[in-house]
mmCIF file of C-alpha atoms and ligand atoms in Angstrom:
data_model
loop_
_atom_site.group_PDB
_atom_site.id
_atom_site.type_symbol
_atom_site.label_atom_id
_atom_site.label_comp_id
_atom_site.label_asym_id
_atom_site.label_seq_id
_atom_site.Cartn_x
_atom_site.Cartn_y
_atom_site.Cartn_z
ATOM 1 C CA MET A 1 -11.300 -221.813 90.538
ATOM 2 C CA GLN A 2 -9.730 -224.445 88.274
ATOM 3 C CA ALA A 3 -6.088 -225.510 88.330
ATOM 4 C CA VAL A 4 -3.883 -227.522 85.998
ATOM 5 C CA VAL A 5 -1.277 -229.577 87.838
ATOM 6 C CA LEU A 6 1.635 -230.842 85.757
ATOM 7 C CA VAL A 7 2.415 -234.435 86.651
ATOM 8 C CA GLY A 8 3.532 -235.918 83.346
ATOM 9 C CA GLY A 9 7.318 -235.762 83.604
ATOM 10 C CA PHE A 10 9.380 -238.940 83.848
ATOM 11 C CA GLY A 11 10.926 -238.106 87.206
ATOM 12 C CA THR A 12 14.307 -239.074 85.764
ATOM 13 C CA ARG A 13 16.320 -237.206 88.384
ATOM 14 C CA LEU A 14 14.557 -239.117 91.172
ATOM 15 C CA ARG A 15 15.478 -242.551 89.839
ATOM 16 C CA PRO A 16 15.542 -245.232 91.128
ATOM 17 C CA LEU A 17 12.697 -244.003 93.415
ATOM 18 C CA THR A 18 10.546 -243.307 90.353
ATOM 19 C CA SER A 19 11.211 -246.638 88.622
ATOM 20 C CA HIS A 20 7.792 -247.931 89.679
ATOM 21 C CA VAL A 21 6.078 -244.907 91.231
ATOM 22 C CA PRO A 22 5.480 -241.622 89.416
ATOM 23 C CA LYS A 23 7.221 -238.703 91.124
ATOM 24 C CA PRO A 24 4.051 -236.960 92.391
ATOM 25 C CA MET A 25 2.852 -240.202 94.025
ATOM 26 C CA LEU A 26 6.001 -240.520 96.152
ATOM 27 C CA PRO A 27 5.226 -239.794 99.804
ATOM 28 C CA VAL A 28 6.293 -236.592 101.492
ATOM 29 C CA GLY A 29 5.420 -236.763 105.176
ATOM 30 C CA HIS A 30 3.583 -240.087 104.667
ATOM 31 C CA GLU A 31 1.255 -238.606 102.056
ATOM 32 C CA PRO A 32 1.655 -238.564 98.272
ATOM 33 C CA MET A 33 3.256 -235.288 97.233
ATOM 34 C CA ILE A 34 0.295 -234.654 94.935
ATOM 35 C CA SER A 35 -2.220 -234.887 97.828
ATOM 36 C CA ARG A 36 -0.277 -232.281 99.815
ATOM 37 C CA LEU A 37 -0.116 -230.049 96.753
ATOM 38 C CA ILE A 38 -3.824 -230.381 95.987
ATOM 39 C CA GLY A 39 -4.674 -229.777 99.682
ATOM 40 C CA ARG A 40 -2.795 -226.486 99.539
ATOM 41 C CA LEU A 41 -4.488 -225.487 96.284
ATOM 42 C CA GLU A 42 -7.815 -226.237 97.954
ATOM 43 C CA ARG A 43 -6.953 -224.007 100.915
ATOM 44 C CA GLY A 44 -6.175 -221.289 98.341
ATOM 45 C CA GLY A 45 -9.611 -221.496 96.731
ATOM 46 C CA VAL A 46 -9.157 -224.142 94.015
ATOM 47 C CA THR A 47 -12.190 -226.393 93.564
ATOM 48 C CA GLU A 48 -11.214 -228.425 90.491
ATOM 49 C CA VAL A 49 -7.829 -229.822 89.466
ATOM 50 C CA VAL A 50 -6.963 -231.154 86.029
ATOM 51 C CA LEU A 51 -4.039 -233.543 86.302
ATOM 52 C CA ALA A 52 -1.907 -233.114 83.173
ATOM 53 C CA LEU A 53 -0.514 -236.582 82.655
ATOM 54 C CA GLY A 54 2.039 -237.517 80.049
ATOM 55 C CA PHE A 55 1.997 -241.244 80.691
ATOM 56 C CA ARG A 56 0.723 -243.940 83.073
ATOM 57 C CA PRO A 57 -2.443 -242.434 84.556
ATOM 58 C CA GLU A 58 -3.259 -245.661 86.460
ATOM 59 C CA PRO A 59 -1.485 -244.908 89.769
ATOM 60 C CA PHE A 60 -3.333 -241.600 90.006
ATOM 61 C CA VAL A 61 -6.709 -243.064 89.126
ATOM 62 C CA GLU A 62 -6.137 -245.830 91.711
ATOM 63 C CA ALA A 63 -5.087 -243.332 94.389
ATOM 64 C CA PHE A 64 -8.235 -241.253 93.904
ATOM 65 C CA PRO A 65 -10.868 -243.802 92.868
ATOM 66 C CA ASP A 66 -13.845 -241.512 93.459
ATOM 67 C CA GLY A 67 -12.330 -238.721 91.405
ATOM 68 C CA ARG A 68 -11.809 -236.449 94.403
ATOM 69 C CA CYS A 69 -8.905 -235.458 96.591
ATOM 70 C CA GLY A 70 -10.259 -233.888 99.775
ATOM 71 C CA GLY A 71 -12.918 -231.459 98.589
ATOM 72 C CA VAL A 72 -11.323 -230.989 95.153
ATOM 73 C CA GLU A 73 -12.802 -232.550 92.058
ATOM 74 C CA LEU A 74 -10.206 -234.243 89.849
ATOM 75 C CA ARG A 75 -10.055 -234.624 86.095
ATOM 76 C CA TYR A 76 -7.421 -236.436 84.104
ATOM 77 C CA ALA A 77 -5.971 -235.219 80.830
ATOM 78 C CA VAL A 78 -3.649 -237.843 79.366
ATOM 79 C CA GLU A 79 -1.497 -236.601 76.506
ATOM 80 C CA PRO A 80 -1.135 -239.002 73.564
ATOM 81 C CA GLU A 81 2.588 -238.182 73.756
ATOM 82 C CA PRO A 82 4.462 -235.914 76.184
ATOM 83 C CA LEU A 83 3.831 -232.343 75.039
ATOM 84 C CA ASP A 84 6.275 -230.625 77.414
ATOM 85 C CA THR A 85 5.051 -228.152 80.014
ATOM 86 C CA GLY A 86 3.358 -225.623 77.699
ATOM 87 C CA GLY A 87 1.773 -228.232 75.439
ATOM 88 C CA ALA A 88 0.562 -230.114 78.519
ATOM 89 C CA ILE A 89 -1.075 -227.017 80.014
ATOM 90 C CA ARG A 90 -2.872 -226.293 76.725
ATOM 91 C CA PHE A 91 -3.962 -229.917 76.310
ATOM 92 C CA ALA A 92 -5.283 -230.138 79.888
ATOM 93 C CA ALA A 93 -6.991 -226.737 79.776
ATOM 94 C CA ASP A 94 -8.729 -227.624 76.503
ATOM 95 C CA ALA A 95 -9.799 -231.011 77.889
ATOM 96 C CA ALA A 96 -11.368 -229.333 80.924
ATOM 97 C CA GLY A 97 -12.885 -226.447 78.961
ATOM 98 C CA ILE A 98 -11.034 -223.803 80.969
ATOM 99 C CA SER A 99 -12.227 -220.329 79.970
ATOM 100 C CA GLU A 100 -11.505 -218.201 83.041
ATOM 101 C CA THR A 101 -8.494 -217.189 85.139
ATOM 102 C CA PHE A 102 -6.818 -220.395 86.337
ATOM 103 C CA VAL A 103 -3.912 -221.682 88.409
ATOM 104 C CA VAL A 104 -1.045 -223.858 87.126
ATOM 105 C CA ALA A 105 1.296 -225.807 89.403
ATOM 106 C CA ASN A 106 4.336 -228.013 88.901
ATOM 107 C CA GLY A 107 3.614 -231.336 90.597
ATOM 108 C CA ASP A 108 6.856 -231.542 92.559
ATOM 109 C CA VAL A 109 6.821 -228.223 94.404
ATOM 110 C CA MET A 110 6.374 -228.291 98.184
ATOM 111 C CA THR A 111 5.724 -224.798 99.515
ATOM 112 C CA ASP A 112 3.738 -222.794 102.050
ATOM 113 C CA LEU A 113 2.643 -220.278 99.389
ATOM 114 C CA ASP A 114 -0.915 -219.072 99.981
ATOM 115 C CA VAL A 115 -2.349 -219.518 96.475
ATOM 116 C CA SER A 116 -5.139 -216.995 97.105
ATOM 117 C CA SER A 117 -2.494 -214.297 97.676
ATOM 118 C CA LEU A 118 -0.960 -215.144 94.280
ATOM 119 C CA VAL A 119 -4.406 -214.878 92.672
ATOM 120 C CA ASP A 120 -4.969 -211.506 94.384
ATOM 121 C CA ALA A 121 -1.576 -210.249 93.177
ATOM 122 C CA HIS A 122 -2.420 -211.430 89.663
ATOM 123 C CA ARG A 123 -5.755 -209.603 89.629
ATOM 124 C CA ALA A 124 -4.199 -206.428 91.032
ATOM 125 C CA GLY A 125 -1.345 -206.507 88.475
ATOM 126 C CA GLY A 126 -3.508 -207.009 85.405
ATOM 127 C CA ALA A 127 -0.966 -209.144 83.480
ATOM 128 C CA LEU A 128 -1.798 -212.209 81.371
ATOM 129 C CA ALA A 129 0.263 -214.383 83.719
ATOM 130 C CA THR A 130 1.738 -214.002 87.214
ATOM 131 C CA LEU A 131 4.473 -216.288 88.533
ATOM 132 C CA HIS A 132 5.278 -217.135 92.128
ATOM 133 C CA LEU A 133 8.959 -216.258 92.635
ATOM 134 C CA ILE A 134 11.397 -217.289 95.311
ATOM 135 C CA GLY A 135 14.998 -216.286 96.070
ATOM 136 C CA VAL A 136 17.510 -219.179 96.041
ATOM 137 C CA ALA A 137 21.242 -219.589 96.490
ATOM 138 C CA ASP A 138 21.854 -221.429 93.181
ATOM 139 C CA PRO A 139 19.408 -220.065 90.623
ATOM 140 C CA SER A 140 21.016 -221.782 87.606
ATOM 141 C CA ALA A 141 19.013 -224.982 88.215
ATOM 142 C CA PHE A 142 15.721 -223.117 87.691
ATOM 143 C CA GLY A 143 13.937 -220.560 85.553
ATOM 144 C CA VAL A 144 15.457 -217.204 86.518
ATOM 145 C CA VAL A 145 13.829 -213.789 86.152
ATOM 146 C CA GLU A 146 14.809 -210.171 86.042
ATOM 147 C CA LEU A 147 12.072 -208.400 87.975
ATOM 148 C CA GLY A 148 11.309 -204.714 87.518
ATOM 149 C CA ASP A 149 10.476 -202.483 90.511
ATOM 150 C CA ASP A 150 6.885 -202.420 89.243
ATOM 151 C CA GLY A 151 6.576 -206.216 89.504
ATOM 152 C CA SER A 152 6.852 -206.834 85.753
ATOM 153 C CA ILE A 153 9.198 -209.569 84.572
ATOM 154 C CA ARG A 154 11.720 -208.047 82.144
ATOM 155 C CA ARG A 155 13.508 -211.278 81.301
ATOM 156 C CA PHE A 156 12.884 -214.992 81.842
ATOM 157 C CA VAL A 157 15.688 -217.457 81.202
ATOM 158 C CA GLU A 158 15.331 -221.171 81.869
ATOM 159 C CA LYS A 159 18.341 -222.845 83.527
ATOM 160 C CA PRO A 160 20.974 -220.267 82.578
ATOM 161 C CA ALA A 161 24.651 -221.226 82.710
ATOM 162 C CA PRO A 162 26.005 -220.712 86.252
ATOM 163 C CA GLY A 163 27.335 -217.197 86.602
ATOM 164 C CA THR A 164 25.047 -215.752 83.909
ATOM 165 C CA GLU A 165 21.829 -215.598 85.972
ATOM 166 C CA PRO A 166 20.087 -212.202 85.829
ATOM 167 C CA SER A 167 19.196 -212.433 89.572
ATOM 168 C CA ASP A 168 18.636 -214.953 92.365
ATOM 169 C CA LEU A 169 14.853 -214.854 91.924
ATOM 170 C CA VAL A 170 13.512 -218.037 90.359
ATOM 171 C CA ASN A 171 10.270 -219.356 88.973
ATOM 172 C CA ALA A 172 8.772 -221.253 91.911
ATOM 173 C CA GLY A 173 6.419 -223.345 89.755
ATOM 174 C CA THR A 174 2.997 -221.906 90.660
ATOM 175 C CA TYR A 175 1.311 -219.581 88.154
ATOM 176 C CA VAL A 176 -1.951 -217.741 87.593
ATOM 177 C CA PHE A 177 -2.900 -217.532 83.895
ATOM 178 C CA GLU A 178 -5.554 -215.750 81.909
ATOM 179 C CA PRO A 179 -7.024 -218.095 79.283
ATOM 180 C CA GLU A 180 -5.463 -215.896 76.543
ATOM 181 C CA VAL A 181 -2.079 -217.402 77.471
ATOM 182 C CA LEU A 182 -3.298 -220.652 75.913
ATOM 183 C CA ASP A 183 -3.438 -218.946 72.499
ATOM 184 C CA LEU A 184 0.367 -218.771 72.582
ATOM 185 C CA VAL A 185 0.611 -222.566 72.572
ATOM 186 C CA PRO A 186 -0.025 -224.464 69.331
ATOM 187 C CA VAL A 187 -2.358 -227.461 69.725
ATOM 188 C CA GLY A 188 -0.651 -230.843 70.020
ATOM 189 C CA VAL A 189 2.894 -229.527 69.568
ATOM 190 C CA ARG A 190 5.677 -229.977 72.136
ATOM 191 C CA THR A 191 6.018 -226.532 73.696
ATOM 192 C CA SER A 192 7.916 -225.442 76.788
ATOM 193 C CA VAL A 193 6.087 -222.891 78.908
ATOM 194 C CA GLU A 194 9.444 -221.783 80.334
ATOM 195 C CA ARG A 195 11.471 -221.532 77.110
ATOM 196 C CA GLU A 196 8.753 -220.359 74.723
ATOM 197 C CA VAL A 197 5.623 -219.001 76.396
ATOM 198 C CA PHE A 198 7.191 -216.946 79.225
ATOM 199 C CA PRO A 199 9.702 -215.179 76.925
ATOM 200 C CA ALA A 200 6.818 -214.412 74.503
ATOM 201 C CA LEU A 201 4.819 -212.905 77.386
ATOM 202 C CA VAL A 202 7.845 -210.842 78.453
ATOM 203 C CA GLU A 203 8.021 -209.397 74.902
ATOM 204 C CA ARG A 204 4.433 -208.207 75.270
ATOM 205 C CA GLY A 205 4.993 -206.806 78.766
ATOM 206 C CA ALA A 206 2.340 -209.253 79.986
ATOM 207 C CA LEU A 207 4.257 -211.314 82.595
ATOM 208 C CA ARG A 208 4.456 -210.372 86.270
ATOM 209 C CA GLY A 209 6.129 -211.884 89.302
ATOM 210 C CA HIS A 210 5.021 -212.291 92.919
ATOM 211 C CA PRO A 211 8.076 -212.871 95.125
ATOM 212 C CA THR A 212 7.475 -214.332 98.598
ATOM 213 C CA GLN A 213 9.638 -215.657 101.429
ATOM 214 C CA ASP A 214 7.598 -218.821 101.929
ATOM 215 C CA TYR A 215 9.069 -222.229 102.608
ATOM 216 C CA TRP A 216 9.771 -223.713 99.145
ATOM 217 C CA ILE A 217 11.394 -226.844 97.756
ATOM 218 C CA ASP A 218 11.373 -228.506 94.332
ATOM 219 C CA ALA A 219 11.392 -232.113 95.538
ATOM 220 C CA GLY A 220 12.388 -233.461 92.110
ATOM 221 C CA VAL A 221 15.949 -234.477 93.052
ATOM 222 C CA PRO A 222 16.843 -237.042 95.769
ATOM 223 C CA GLU A 223 18.528 -234.691 98.212
ATOM 224 C CA LEU A 224 15.632 -232.229 98.142
ATOM 225 C CA PHE A 225 13.057 -235.029 98.207
ATOM 226 C CA ARG A 226 14.676 -236.186 101.468
ATOM 227 C CA ARG A 227 14.734 -232.604 102.772
ATOM 228 C CA ALA A 228 11.067 -232.062 101.869
ATOM 229 C CA ASN A 229 10.227 -235.083 104.030
ATOM 230 C CA LEU A 230 12.436 -234.184 106.987
ATOM 231 C CA ASP A 231 11.245 -230.562 106.976
ATOM 232 C CA LEU A 232 7.753 -231.775 107.922
ATOM 233 C CA LEU A 233 9.124 -232.967 111.267
ATOM 234 C CA GLY A 234 10.598 -229.792 112.636
ATOM 235 C CA GLY A 235 7.712 -227.305 112.842
ATOM 236 C CA LEU A 236 9.344 -225.468 109.929
ATOM 237 C CA ARG A 237 6.250 -225.549 107.737
ATOM 238 C CA ARG A 238 3.450 -223.068 108.302
ATOM 239 C CA ALA A 239 0.438 -225.325 107.875
ATOM 240 C CA GLU A 240 1.788 -228.852 107.501
ATOM 241 C CA SER A 241 3.605 -231.405 109.631
ATOM 242 C CA CYS A 242 3.809 -235.153 110.155
ATOM 243 C CA VAL A 243 4.763 -237.773 112.713
ATOM 244 C CA ALA A 244 8.191 -239.429 112.472
ATOM 245 C CA VAL A 245 6.942 -243.006 112.459
ATOM 246 C CA ALA A 246 3.726 -243.770 110.581
ATOM 247 C CA PRO A 247 1.182 -245.780 112.602
ATOM 248 C CA GLY A 248 1.531 -248.770 110.250
ATOM 249 C CA ALA A 249 5.358 -248.947 110.410
ATOM 250 C CA ARG A 250 7.059 -251.813 112.293
ATOM 251 C CA VAL A 251 9.959 -250.326 114.211
ATOM 252 C CA ASP A 252 11.607 -252.612 116.760
ATOM 253 C CA PRO A 253 11.796 -250.969 120.203
ATOM 254 C CA GLY A 254 15.531 -251.675 120.124
ATOM 255 C CA ALA A 255 16.054 -249.469 117.033
ATOM 256 C CA THR A 256 17.088 -245.793 117.170
ATOM 257 C CA VAL A 257 15.283 -243.452 114.792
ATOM 258 C CA SER A 258 16.503 -239.878 114.905
ATOM 259 C CA GLY A 259 15.468 -236.949 112.703
ATOM 260 C CA SER A 260 13.967 -239.468 110.270
ATOM 261 C CA LEU A 261 10.680 -240.681 108.838
ATOM 262 C CA VAL A 262 9.537 -244.292 108.699
ATOM 263 C CA GLY A 263 6.569 -244.943 106.414
ATOM 264 C CA GLU A 264 3.541 -247.186 106.648
ATOM 265 C CA GLY A 265 4.444 -250.862 106.373
ATOM 266 C CA ALA A 266 8.220 -250.305 106.520
ATOM 267 C CA VAL A 267 10.173 -252.657 108.779
ATOM 268 C CA VAL A 268 13.097 -251.538 110.960
ATOM 269 C CA GLU A 269 14.703 -254.333 112.946
ATOM 270 C CA ALA A 270 16.427 -254.391 116.332
ATOM 271 C CA GLY A 271 19.668 -252.548 116.989
ATOM 272 C CA THR A 272 19.333 -250.441 113.831
ATOM 273 C CA THR A 273 20.288 -246.757 113.775
ATOM 274 C CA ILE A 274 18.450 -244.476 111.350
ATOM 275 C CA VAL A 275 19.623 -240.851 111.161
ATOM 276 C CA ASP A 276 18.328 -237.993 108.937
ATOM 277 C CA SER A 277 16.763 -240.517 106.581
ATOM 278 C CA VAL A 278 13.485 -241.392 104.931
ATOM 279 C CA ILE A 279 12.432 -245.037 105.104
ATOM 280 C CA LEU A 280 9.571 -245.404 102.640
ATOM 281 C CA PRO A 281 6.667 -247.849 102.669
ATOM 282 C CA GLY A 282 7.850 -251.319 101.670
ATOM 283 C CA ALA A 283 11.429 -250.817 102.873
ATOM 284 C CA VAL A 284 13.115 -253.315 105.188
ATOM 285 C CA VAL A 285 16.143 -252.353 107.274
ATOM 286 C CA GLY A 286 17.831 -255.354 108.846
ATOM 287 C CA ALA A 287 19.134 -255.733 112.382
ATOM 288 C CA ARG A 288 22.028 -253.518 113.510
ATOM 289 C CA ALA A 289 22.186 -251.711 110.149
ATOM 290 C CA GLN A 290 23.155 -248.035 110.095
ATOM 291 C CA VAL A 291 21.362 -245.721 107.705
ATOM 292 C CA GLU A 292 22.338 -242.080 107.485
ATOM 293 C CA SER A 293 21.179 -239.212 105.216
ATOM 294 C CA SER A 294 19.523 -241.664 102.839
ATOM 295 C CA VAL A 295 16.213 -242.528 101.222
ATOM 296 C CA VAL A 296 15.306 -246.221 101.332
ATOM 297 C CA MET A 297 12.538 -247.989 99.434
ATOM 298 C CA GLY A 298 14.178 -251.414 99.093
ATOM 299 C CA ARG A 299 16.142 -253.699 101.400
ATOM 300 C CA VAL A 300 19.080 -252.957 103.630
ATOM 301 C CA GLY A 301 20.629 -256.127 105.036
ATOM 302 C CA ALA A 302 21.625 -256.787 108.645
ATOM 303 C CA ASP A 303 24.821 -255.055 109.816
ATOM 304 C CA ALA A 304 24.971 -252.967 106.606
ATOM 305 C CA THR A 305 26.041 -249.314 106.510
ATOM 306 C CA VAL A 306 24.275 -246.935 104.148
ATOM 307 C CA ILE A 307 25.341 -243.289 103.974
ATOM 308 C CA ASP A 308 24.028 -240.618 101.583
ATOM 309 C CA CYS A 309 22.340 -243.216 99.377
ATOM 310 C CA VAL A 310 19.112 -243.688 97.488
ATOM 311 C CA ILE A 311 17.908 -247.294 97.616
ATOM 312 C CA GLY A 312 15.104 -247.905 95.094
ATOM 313 C CA ALA A 313 12.329 -250.483 95.455
ATOM 314 C CA ASP A 314 14.481 -253.044 93.620
ATOM 315 C CA GLY A 315 17.610 -252.043 95.520
ATOM 316 C CA VAL A 316 19.293 -254.498 97.878
ATOM 317 C CA VAL A 317 22.239 -253.825 100.162
ATOM 318 C CA ASP A 318 23.652 -257.174 101.245
ATOM 319 C CA ASP A 319 24.105 -258.173 104.865
ATOM 320 C CA GLY A 320 27.225 -256.460 106.166
ATOM 321 C CA GLY A 321 27.520 -254.330 102.995
ATOM 322 C CA HIS A 322 28.824 -250.744 102.994
ATOM 323 C CA VAL A 323 27.521 -248.227 100.491
ATOM 324 C CA ALA A 324 28.034 -244.482 100.397
ATOM 325 C CA TYR A 325 27.021 -241.759 97.920
ATOM 326 C CA GLU A 326 25.363 -244.277 95.617
ATOM 327 C CA SER A 327 22.042 -245.091 94.019
ATOM 328 C CA VAL A 328 21.031 -248.738 94.333
ATOM 329 C CA PRO A 329 20.300 -250.066 91.778
ATOM 330 C CA ALA A 330 22.674 -247.740 89.961
ATOM 331 C CA THR A 331 21.129 -245.220 87.562
ATOM 332 C CA GLU A 332 22.863 -244.200 84.395
HETATM 333 N N1 GDD B 401 1.929 -233.499 81.469
HETATM 334 C C1 GDD B 401 3.228 -233.252 81.324
HETATM 335 N N2 GDD B 401 3.818 -233.458 80.108
HETATM 336 N N3 GDD B 401 3.936 -232.827 82.402
HETATM 337 C C2 GDD B 401 5.250 -232.580 82.235
HETATM 338 C C3 GDD B 401 5.922 -232.767 81.006
HETATM 339 C C4 GDD B 401 5.147 -233.234 79.878
HETATM 340 O O1 GDD B 401 5.628 -233.422 78.754
HETATM 341 N N4 GDD B 401 7.226 -232.444 81.180
HETATM 342 C C5 GDD B 401 7.360 -232.064 82.480
HETATM 343 N N5 GDD B 401 6.170 -232.157 83.127
HETATM 344 C C6 GDD B 401 5.872 -231.821 84.533
HETATM 345 C C7 GDD B 401 6.744 -232.520 85.565
HETATM 346 O O2 GDD B 401 6.127 -233.719 85.981
HETATM 347 C C8 GDD B 401 6.785 -231.494 86.689
HETATM 348 O O3 GDD B 401 5.677 -231.610 87.573
HETATM 349 C C9 GDD B 401 6.656 -230.156 85.983
HETATM 350 O O4 GDD B 401 6.153 -230.446 84.667
HETATM 351 C C10 GDD B 401 7.987 -229.429 85.879
HETATM 352 O O5 GDD B 401 8.935 -230.299 85.319
HETATM 353 P P1 GDD B 401 10.333 -230.576 86.049
HETATM 354 O O6 GDD B 401 11.052 -231.590 85.229
HETATM 355 O O7 GDD B 401 10.143 -230.823 87.488
HETATM 356 O O8 GDD B 401 11.037 -229.168 85.793
HETATM 357 P P2 GDD B 401 12.221 -228.503 86.602
HETATM 358 O O9 GDD B 401 12.115 -228.792 88.046
HETATM 359 O O10 GDD B 401 13.501 -228.862 85.925
HETATM 360 O O11 GDD B 401 11.965 -226.943 86.316
HETATM 361 C C11 GDD B 401 10.670 -226.383 86.471
HETATM 362 O O12 GDD B 401 10.383 -226.112 87.846
HETATM 363 C C12 GDD B 401 11.239 -225.129 88.478
HETATM 364 C C13 GDD B 401 10.720 -224.882 89.876
HETATM 365 O O13 GDD B 401 10.585 -226.028 90.587
HETATM 366 C C14 GDD B 401 10.604 -225.094 85.658
HETATM 367 O O14 GDD B 401 9.277 -224.643 85.666
HETATM 368 C C15 GDD B 401 11.551 -224.033 86.225
HETATM 369 O O15 GDD B 401 11.390 -222.797 85.516
HETATM 370 C C16 GDD B 401 11.231 -223.804 87.692
HETATM 371 O O16 GDD B 401 12.176 -222.881 88.256
HETATM 372 MG MG1 MG B 402 10.968 -230.008 89.245
#
């Protein structure tokens, strides 16, 4: 089965982490998010993935030089200009000549969903499109549905104002589409699958939902990106896990690393305390620094304190500096 994976967004909400690295290439559990996603699609029966890219294909091409990720064959569809989610799906599907039932996935979703069960539900339901749904505490940040007892979606509303959500069931960012869905998207025109295509499918009674209780996170904001990493430590995930300290990391034996990940090539010096944090490849944490609930890609000086921060690749916390609840460098 073929799948279109949407990876063309700007990753604005993850700045400064995405200043030099596209969101799907950021590591979750020491592996690019996109590799984990494609691995799961493969386990669910996907054999070919079309990466729908809005800009900068190079990092992806470099990461998968032989055009494969595991056993999955990769294709790249690079939009001449960002076409939004619906336009991107159409563009990528046309580029790959998709003409049968296919899967679509948002590139920033980390979940334990078994994709083959979504495909089975889609085939059994007979709709033009079937969405994976998940219950969340604050649905207003997502696409929210009203689901009928028969599994049909009666309403789809993207990011409704808080308090106006029709339910707590949200679009979890994995879909199964019939090729006919593509006819609802004009060629080469910016079109949102969430704001235009899903409501049009609801009108025709052709959209269904498949709610599950699987582990699920949209890792597209810093706090949830950190969570997605830390959750791979605790045995919380059904089929995935990772070690705390990557084999290529340099952690001084006199440092304390607790509930945290340290990536390949990162340096953590003596006397440092790292708690509930993600230290990404390339980061340097100086001696006796304290890092808590943060994501670090850049440099933290000796004796510095960093709490609830995101330190981008260009970010520097001076020796002895104290930062809390900040992005470094600052994002507007
Ligand atoms: N190729 C391409 N072109 N990809 C795009 C474009 C574009 O113009 N715009 C966005 N994308 C990609 C992003 O890279 C991401 O992988 C995916 O489309 C979804 O975009 P996000 O920016 O992450 O959307 P969101 O998180 O606000 O909301 C979406 O995901 C939620 C679940 O995680 C929506 O689908 C919501 O309905 C959903 O609840
Ligand atoms: Mg997202």
